[in-house]
Coordinates of C-alpha atoms and ligand atoms in Angstrom, one line a residue:
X1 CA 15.7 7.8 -25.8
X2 CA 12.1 9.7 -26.0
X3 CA 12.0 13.6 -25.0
X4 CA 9.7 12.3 -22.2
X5 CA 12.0 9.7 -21.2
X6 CA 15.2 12.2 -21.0
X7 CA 13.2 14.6 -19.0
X8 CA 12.6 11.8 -16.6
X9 CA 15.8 11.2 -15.8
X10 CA 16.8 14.6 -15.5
X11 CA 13.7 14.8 -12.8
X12 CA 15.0 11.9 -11.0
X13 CA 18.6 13.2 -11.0
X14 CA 17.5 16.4 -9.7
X15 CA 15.5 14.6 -6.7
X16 CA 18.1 12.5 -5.7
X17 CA 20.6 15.3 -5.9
X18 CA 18.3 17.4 -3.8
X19 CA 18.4 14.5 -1.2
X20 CA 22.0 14.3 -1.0
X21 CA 22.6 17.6 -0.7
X22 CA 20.4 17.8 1.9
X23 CA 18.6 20.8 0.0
X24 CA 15.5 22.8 -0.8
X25 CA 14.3 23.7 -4.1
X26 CA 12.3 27.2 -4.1
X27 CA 10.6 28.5 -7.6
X28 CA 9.5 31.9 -8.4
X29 CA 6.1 31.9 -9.9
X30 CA 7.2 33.5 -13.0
X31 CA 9.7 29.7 -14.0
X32 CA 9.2 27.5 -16.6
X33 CA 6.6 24.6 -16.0
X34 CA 9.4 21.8 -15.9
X35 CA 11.4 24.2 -12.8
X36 CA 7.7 25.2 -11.0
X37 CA 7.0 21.1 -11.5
X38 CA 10.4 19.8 -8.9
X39 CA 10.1 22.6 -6.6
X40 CA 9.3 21.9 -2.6
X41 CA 7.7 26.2 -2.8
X42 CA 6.5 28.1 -5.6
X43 CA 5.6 31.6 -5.1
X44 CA 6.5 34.8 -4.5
X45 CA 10.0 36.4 -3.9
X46 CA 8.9 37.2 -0.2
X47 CA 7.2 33.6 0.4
X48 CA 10.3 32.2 -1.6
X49 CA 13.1 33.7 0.8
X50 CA 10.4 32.8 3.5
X51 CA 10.3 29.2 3.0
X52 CA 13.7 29.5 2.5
X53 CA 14.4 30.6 5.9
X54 CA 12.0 28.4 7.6
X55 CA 13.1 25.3 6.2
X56 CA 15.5 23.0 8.2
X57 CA 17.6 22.6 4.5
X58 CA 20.9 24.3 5.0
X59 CA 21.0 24.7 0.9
X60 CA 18.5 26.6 -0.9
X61 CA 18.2 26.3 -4.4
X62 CA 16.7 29.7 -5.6
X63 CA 14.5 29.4 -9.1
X64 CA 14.4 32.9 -9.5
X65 CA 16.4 35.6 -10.5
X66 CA 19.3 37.0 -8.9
X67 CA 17.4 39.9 -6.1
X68 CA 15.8 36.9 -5.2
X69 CA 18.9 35.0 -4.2
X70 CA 20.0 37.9 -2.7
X71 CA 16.6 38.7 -0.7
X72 CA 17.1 34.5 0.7
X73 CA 20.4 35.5 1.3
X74 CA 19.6 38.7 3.7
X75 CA 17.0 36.2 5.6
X76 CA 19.0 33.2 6.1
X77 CA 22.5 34.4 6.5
X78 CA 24.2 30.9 7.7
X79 CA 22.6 29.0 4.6
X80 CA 23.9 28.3 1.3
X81 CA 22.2 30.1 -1.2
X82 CA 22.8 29.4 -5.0
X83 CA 21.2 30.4 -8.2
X84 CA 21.8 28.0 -11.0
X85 CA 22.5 30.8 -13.4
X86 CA 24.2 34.0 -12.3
X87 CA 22.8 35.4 -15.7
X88 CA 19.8 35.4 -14.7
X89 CA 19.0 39.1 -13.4
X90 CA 16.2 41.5 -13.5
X91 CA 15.5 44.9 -15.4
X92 CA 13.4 46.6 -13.1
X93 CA 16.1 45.8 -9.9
X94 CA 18.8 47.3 -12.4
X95 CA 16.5 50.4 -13.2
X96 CA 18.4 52.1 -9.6
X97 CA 21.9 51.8 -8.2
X98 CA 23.0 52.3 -4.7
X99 CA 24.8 55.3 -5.7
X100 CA 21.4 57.2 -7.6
X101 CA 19.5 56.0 -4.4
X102 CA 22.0 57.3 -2.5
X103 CA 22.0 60.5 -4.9
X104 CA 18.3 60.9 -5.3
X105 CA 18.1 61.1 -1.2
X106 CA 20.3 63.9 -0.9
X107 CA 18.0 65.5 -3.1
X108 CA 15.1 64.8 -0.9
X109 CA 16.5 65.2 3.0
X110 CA 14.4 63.4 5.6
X111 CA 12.5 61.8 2.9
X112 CA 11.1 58.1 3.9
X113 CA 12.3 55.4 1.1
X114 CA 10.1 52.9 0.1
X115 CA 11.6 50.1 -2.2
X116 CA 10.2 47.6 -4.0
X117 CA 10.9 43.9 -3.2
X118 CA 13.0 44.2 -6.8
X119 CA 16.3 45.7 -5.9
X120 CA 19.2 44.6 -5.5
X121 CA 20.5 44.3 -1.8
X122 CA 22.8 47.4 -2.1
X123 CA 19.5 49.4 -2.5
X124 CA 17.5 47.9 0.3
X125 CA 20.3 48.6 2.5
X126 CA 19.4 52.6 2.1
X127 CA 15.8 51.6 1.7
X128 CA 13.5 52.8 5.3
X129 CA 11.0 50.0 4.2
X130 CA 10.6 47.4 1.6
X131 CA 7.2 46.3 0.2
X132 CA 5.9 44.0 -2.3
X133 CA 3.3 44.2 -5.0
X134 CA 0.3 43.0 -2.5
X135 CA 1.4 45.2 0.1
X136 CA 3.0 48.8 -1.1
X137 CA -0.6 50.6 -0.3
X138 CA -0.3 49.1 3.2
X139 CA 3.4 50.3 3.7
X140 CA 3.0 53.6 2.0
X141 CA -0.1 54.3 4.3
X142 CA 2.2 53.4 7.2
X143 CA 4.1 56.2 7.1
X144 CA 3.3 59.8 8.8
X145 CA 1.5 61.8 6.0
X146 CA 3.7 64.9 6.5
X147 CA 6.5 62.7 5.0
X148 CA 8.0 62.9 1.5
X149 CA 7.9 59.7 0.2
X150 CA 10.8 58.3 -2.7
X151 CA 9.4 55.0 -4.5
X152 CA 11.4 53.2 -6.1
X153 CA 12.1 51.4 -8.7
X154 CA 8.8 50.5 -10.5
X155 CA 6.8 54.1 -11.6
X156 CA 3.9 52.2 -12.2
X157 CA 3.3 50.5 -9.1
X158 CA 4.2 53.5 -7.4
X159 CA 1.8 55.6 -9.5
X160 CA -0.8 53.1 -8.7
X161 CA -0.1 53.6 -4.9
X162 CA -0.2 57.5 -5.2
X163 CA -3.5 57.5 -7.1
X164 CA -4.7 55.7 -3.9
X165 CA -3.0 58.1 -1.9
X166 CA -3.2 61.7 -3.8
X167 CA -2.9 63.6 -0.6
X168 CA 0.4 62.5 -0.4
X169 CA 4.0 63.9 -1.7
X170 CA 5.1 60.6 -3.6
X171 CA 8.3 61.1 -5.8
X172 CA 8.1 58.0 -8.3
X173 CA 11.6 57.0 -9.5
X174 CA 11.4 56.1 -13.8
X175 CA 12.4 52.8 -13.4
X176 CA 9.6 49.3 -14.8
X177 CA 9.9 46.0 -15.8
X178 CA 11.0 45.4 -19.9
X179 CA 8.5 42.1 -19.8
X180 CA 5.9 43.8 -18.2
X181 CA 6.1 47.0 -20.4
X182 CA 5.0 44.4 -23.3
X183 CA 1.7 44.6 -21.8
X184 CA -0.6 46.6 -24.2
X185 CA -4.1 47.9 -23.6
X186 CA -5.8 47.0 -27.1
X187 CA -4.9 43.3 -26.9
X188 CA -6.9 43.8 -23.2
X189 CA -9.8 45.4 -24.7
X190 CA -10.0 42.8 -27.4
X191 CA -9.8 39.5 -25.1
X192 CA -12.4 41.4 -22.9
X193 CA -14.9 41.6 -26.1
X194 CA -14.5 38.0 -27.1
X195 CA -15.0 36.4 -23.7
X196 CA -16.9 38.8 -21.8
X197 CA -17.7 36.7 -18.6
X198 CA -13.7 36.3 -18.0
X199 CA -12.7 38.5 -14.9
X200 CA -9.6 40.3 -15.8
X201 CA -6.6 40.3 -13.3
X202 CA -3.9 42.5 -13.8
X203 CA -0.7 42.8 -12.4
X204 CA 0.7 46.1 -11.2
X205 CA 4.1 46.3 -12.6
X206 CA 2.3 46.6 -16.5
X207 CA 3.3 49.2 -18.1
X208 CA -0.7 50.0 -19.5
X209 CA -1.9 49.7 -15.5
X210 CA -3.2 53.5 -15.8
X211 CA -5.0 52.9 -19.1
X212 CA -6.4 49.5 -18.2
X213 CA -7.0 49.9 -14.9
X214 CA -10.7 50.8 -15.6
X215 CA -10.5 47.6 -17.4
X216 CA -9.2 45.5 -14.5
X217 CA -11.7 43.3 -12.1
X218 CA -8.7 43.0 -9.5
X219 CA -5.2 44.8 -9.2
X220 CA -2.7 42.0 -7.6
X221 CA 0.7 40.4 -6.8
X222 CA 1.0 37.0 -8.2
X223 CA 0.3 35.0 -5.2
X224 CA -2.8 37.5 -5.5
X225 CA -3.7 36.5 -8.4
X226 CA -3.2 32.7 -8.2
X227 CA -5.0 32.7 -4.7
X228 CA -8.2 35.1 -7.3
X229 CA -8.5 32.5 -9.4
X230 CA -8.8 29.6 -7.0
X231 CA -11.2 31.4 -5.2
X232 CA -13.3 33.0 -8.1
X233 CA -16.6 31.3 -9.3
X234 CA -15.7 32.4 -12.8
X235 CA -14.7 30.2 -15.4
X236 CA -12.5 32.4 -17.6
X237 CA -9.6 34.3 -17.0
X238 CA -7.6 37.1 -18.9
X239 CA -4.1 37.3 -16.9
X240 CA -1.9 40.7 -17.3
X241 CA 1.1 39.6 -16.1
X242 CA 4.5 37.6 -17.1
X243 CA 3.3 34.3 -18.8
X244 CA 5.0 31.7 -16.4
X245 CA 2.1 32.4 -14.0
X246 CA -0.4 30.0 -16.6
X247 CA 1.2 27.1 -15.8
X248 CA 0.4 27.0 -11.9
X249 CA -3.4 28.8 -13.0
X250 CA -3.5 25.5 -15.4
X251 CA -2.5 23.5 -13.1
X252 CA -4.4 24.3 -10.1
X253 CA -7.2 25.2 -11.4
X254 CA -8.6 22.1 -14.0
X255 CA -12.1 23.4 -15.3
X256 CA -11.3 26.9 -15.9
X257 CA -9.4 29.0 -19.1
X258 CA -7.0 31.5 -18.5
X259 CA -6.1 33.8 -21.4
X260 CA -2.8 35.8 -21.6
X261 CA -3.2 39.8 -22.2
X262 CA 0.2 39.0 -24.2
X263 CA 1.8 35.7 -25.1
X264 CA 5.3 37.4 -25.3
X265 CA 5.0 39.1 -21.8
X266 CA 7.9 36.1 -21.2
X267 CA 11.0 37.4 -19.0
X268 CA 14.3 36.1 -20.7
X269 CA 16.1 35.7 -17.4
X270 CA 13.5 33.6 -15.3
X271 CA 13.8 31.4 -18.2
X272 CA 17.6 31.1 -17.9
X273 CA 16.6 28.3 -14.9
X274 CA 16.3 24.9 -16.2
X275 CA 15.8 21.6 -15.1
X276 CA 19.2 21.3 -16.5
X277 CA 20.8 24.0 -14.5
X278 CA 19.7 22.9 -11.3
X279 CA 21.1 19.8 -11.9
X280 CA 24.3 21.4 -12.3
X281 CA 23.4 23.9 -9.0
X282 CA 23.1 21.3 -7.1
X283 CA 26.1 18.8 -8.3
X284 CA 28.7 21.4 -8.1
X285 CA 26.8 23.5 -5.4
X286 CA 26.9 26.5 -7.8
X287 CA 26.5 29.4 -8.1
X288 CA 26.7 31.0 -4.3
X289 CA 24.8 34.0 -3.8
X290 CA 26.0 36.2 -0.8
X291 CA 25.8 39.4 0.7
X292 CA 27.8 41.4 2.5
X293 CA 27.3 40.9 6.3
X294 CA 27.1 45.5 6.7
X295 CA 24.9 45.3 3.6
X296 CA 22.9 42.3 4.9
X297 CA 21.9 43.9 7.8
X298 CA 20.6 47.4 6.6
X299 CA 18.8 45.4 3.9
X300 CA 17.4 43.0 6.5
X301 CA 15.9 45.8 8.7
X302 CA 13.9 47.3 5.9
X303 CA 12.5 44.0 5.0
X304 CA 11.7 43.5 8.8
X305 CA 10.0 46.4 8.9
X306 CA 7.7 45.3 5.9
X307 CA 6.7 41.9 7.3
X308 CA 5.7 43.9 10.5
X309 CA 3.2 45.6 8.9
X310 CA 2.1 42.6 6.9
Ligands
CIZ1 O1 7.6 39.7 -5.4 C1 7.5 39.1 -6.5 O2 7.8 37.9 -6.5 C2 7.2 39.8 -7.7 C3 8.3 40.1 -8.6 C4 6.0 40.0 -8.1 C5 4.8 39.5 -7.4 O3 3.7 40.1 -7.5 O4 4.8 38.4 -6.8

């Protein structure tokens, strides 16, 4: 049998799976092509566990990795949540325990804490609002400016927020993401030389945000950034972020080039989901992903309090 012809099946054993079980399929934008390509959603961890909720499907099949789960989990308590590889976790979520959260507050008494949508669920629980890459400005500016403010865990989104905000007392926790770190600025400055009309979109998480944020056109979350590009007259691209985003920029966007600030900004645990894998999710209905009901809803309450202020 052909490669083409084995993927096929593996497609179409997937689909009908998906129909028996009755579920929905929900794909961060970060997966590999073949995962983004059988999804019902792809985007990002908040419009993942969104969809998730919303849906009628009392299985949801997170593509993602596992704060993910767990953030579909916290929303939509009575549904089955799985995660077709329990390996599949992230670096920046495991940059902060519960306990150092719970540690680093003591520190900092009456302190507001501001997490980032990458944490694990123990940590939202003692989080007073979550935010996400598109909104942290907005949450941050939410808050009373008398207030001390603990971000955590990603120091370079948070140093991006307080150079929006320097008035502010903003205590960055060291935490960042390994794939993102792989992000150089030379590479940037290069790409920018040898296509000069490309608009340069850059993620926040990269670990060269402060030196090639001069460079940048627009600072954004992925759904940012794949929403830029639609809209954009340009016809070139140069994309700082992980590399799964090109295949939803390629596909969405026929007629325009989008170059990578670095080929091997590629995360090792979103590409632990495979087509594969998700068959095996749904036939077995593995792996569950729950949270503790206390836990659940803390952690629920700080997302709340996000989506309230948008
Ligand atoms: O929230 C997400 O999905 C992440 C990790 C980044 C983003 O900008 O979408």
């Amino acid at each position: 049998m052909s490669g083409t012809a084995t993927e096929l099946s593996l497609k179409d054993k997937v689909l009908a799976l998906k129909k028996k079980r009755g579920a929905v399929i929900v794909a961060h934008n970060y997966q590999l092509g073949e995962v983004q390509d059988i999804a019902d959603y792809v985007g990002d961890s908040l419009g993942m566990a969104r969809f998730g909720q919303a849906s009628a499907a009392q299985t949801i099949v997170i593509c993602g990795v596992h704060f993910m789960a767990e953030s579909a989990a916290i929303l939509s308590p009575e549904k089955t949540v799985l995660i077709p590889d329990l390996e599949a976790g992230c670096s920046l979520a495991e940059c902060i325990t519960a306990d150092q959260l719970a540690a680093w507050k003591k520190e900092h008494p009456g302190a507001v804490v501001v997490s980032y949508v990458n944490t694990t669920a123990a940590v939202k629980a003692l989080t007073d609002i979550c935010c996400t890459s598109s909104n942290a400005l907005k949450v941050v500016q939410s808050i009373p400016e008398d207030k001390e403010i603990l971000f955590v865990p990603d120091m370079y989104l948070g140093s991006w927020v307080r150079m929006q905000e320097p008035k502010r007392k903003i205590h960055l926790w060291n935490g960042s993401c390994h794939t993102h770190v792989r992000i150089k600025p030379e590479p940037i400055v290069q790409l920018k030389k040898d296509h000069p009309k490309a608009e340069f979109l850059m993620h926040p998480e990269c670990g060269c945000l402060t030196a090639s944020m001069g460079l940048a056109d627009k600072i954004l979350s992925t759904d940012g950034i794949i929403k830029r590009a639609k809209e954009s007259s340009a016809k070139e691209f140069i994309i700082a972020t992980e590399v799964g985003i090109l295949h939803r920029l390629n596909k969405e966007n026929p007629g325009k080039t989008f170059y990578p600030a670095a080929a091997e900004a590629s995360c090792e645990f979103m590409k632990k989901i495979t087509l594969e894998k998700v068959m095996w999710a749904l036939e077995d209905l593995q792996y569950k992903v729950t949270v503790p009901k206390a836990t659940a809803d803390k952690a629920r309450a700080a997302l709340d309090k996000m989506v309230a202020i948008g």
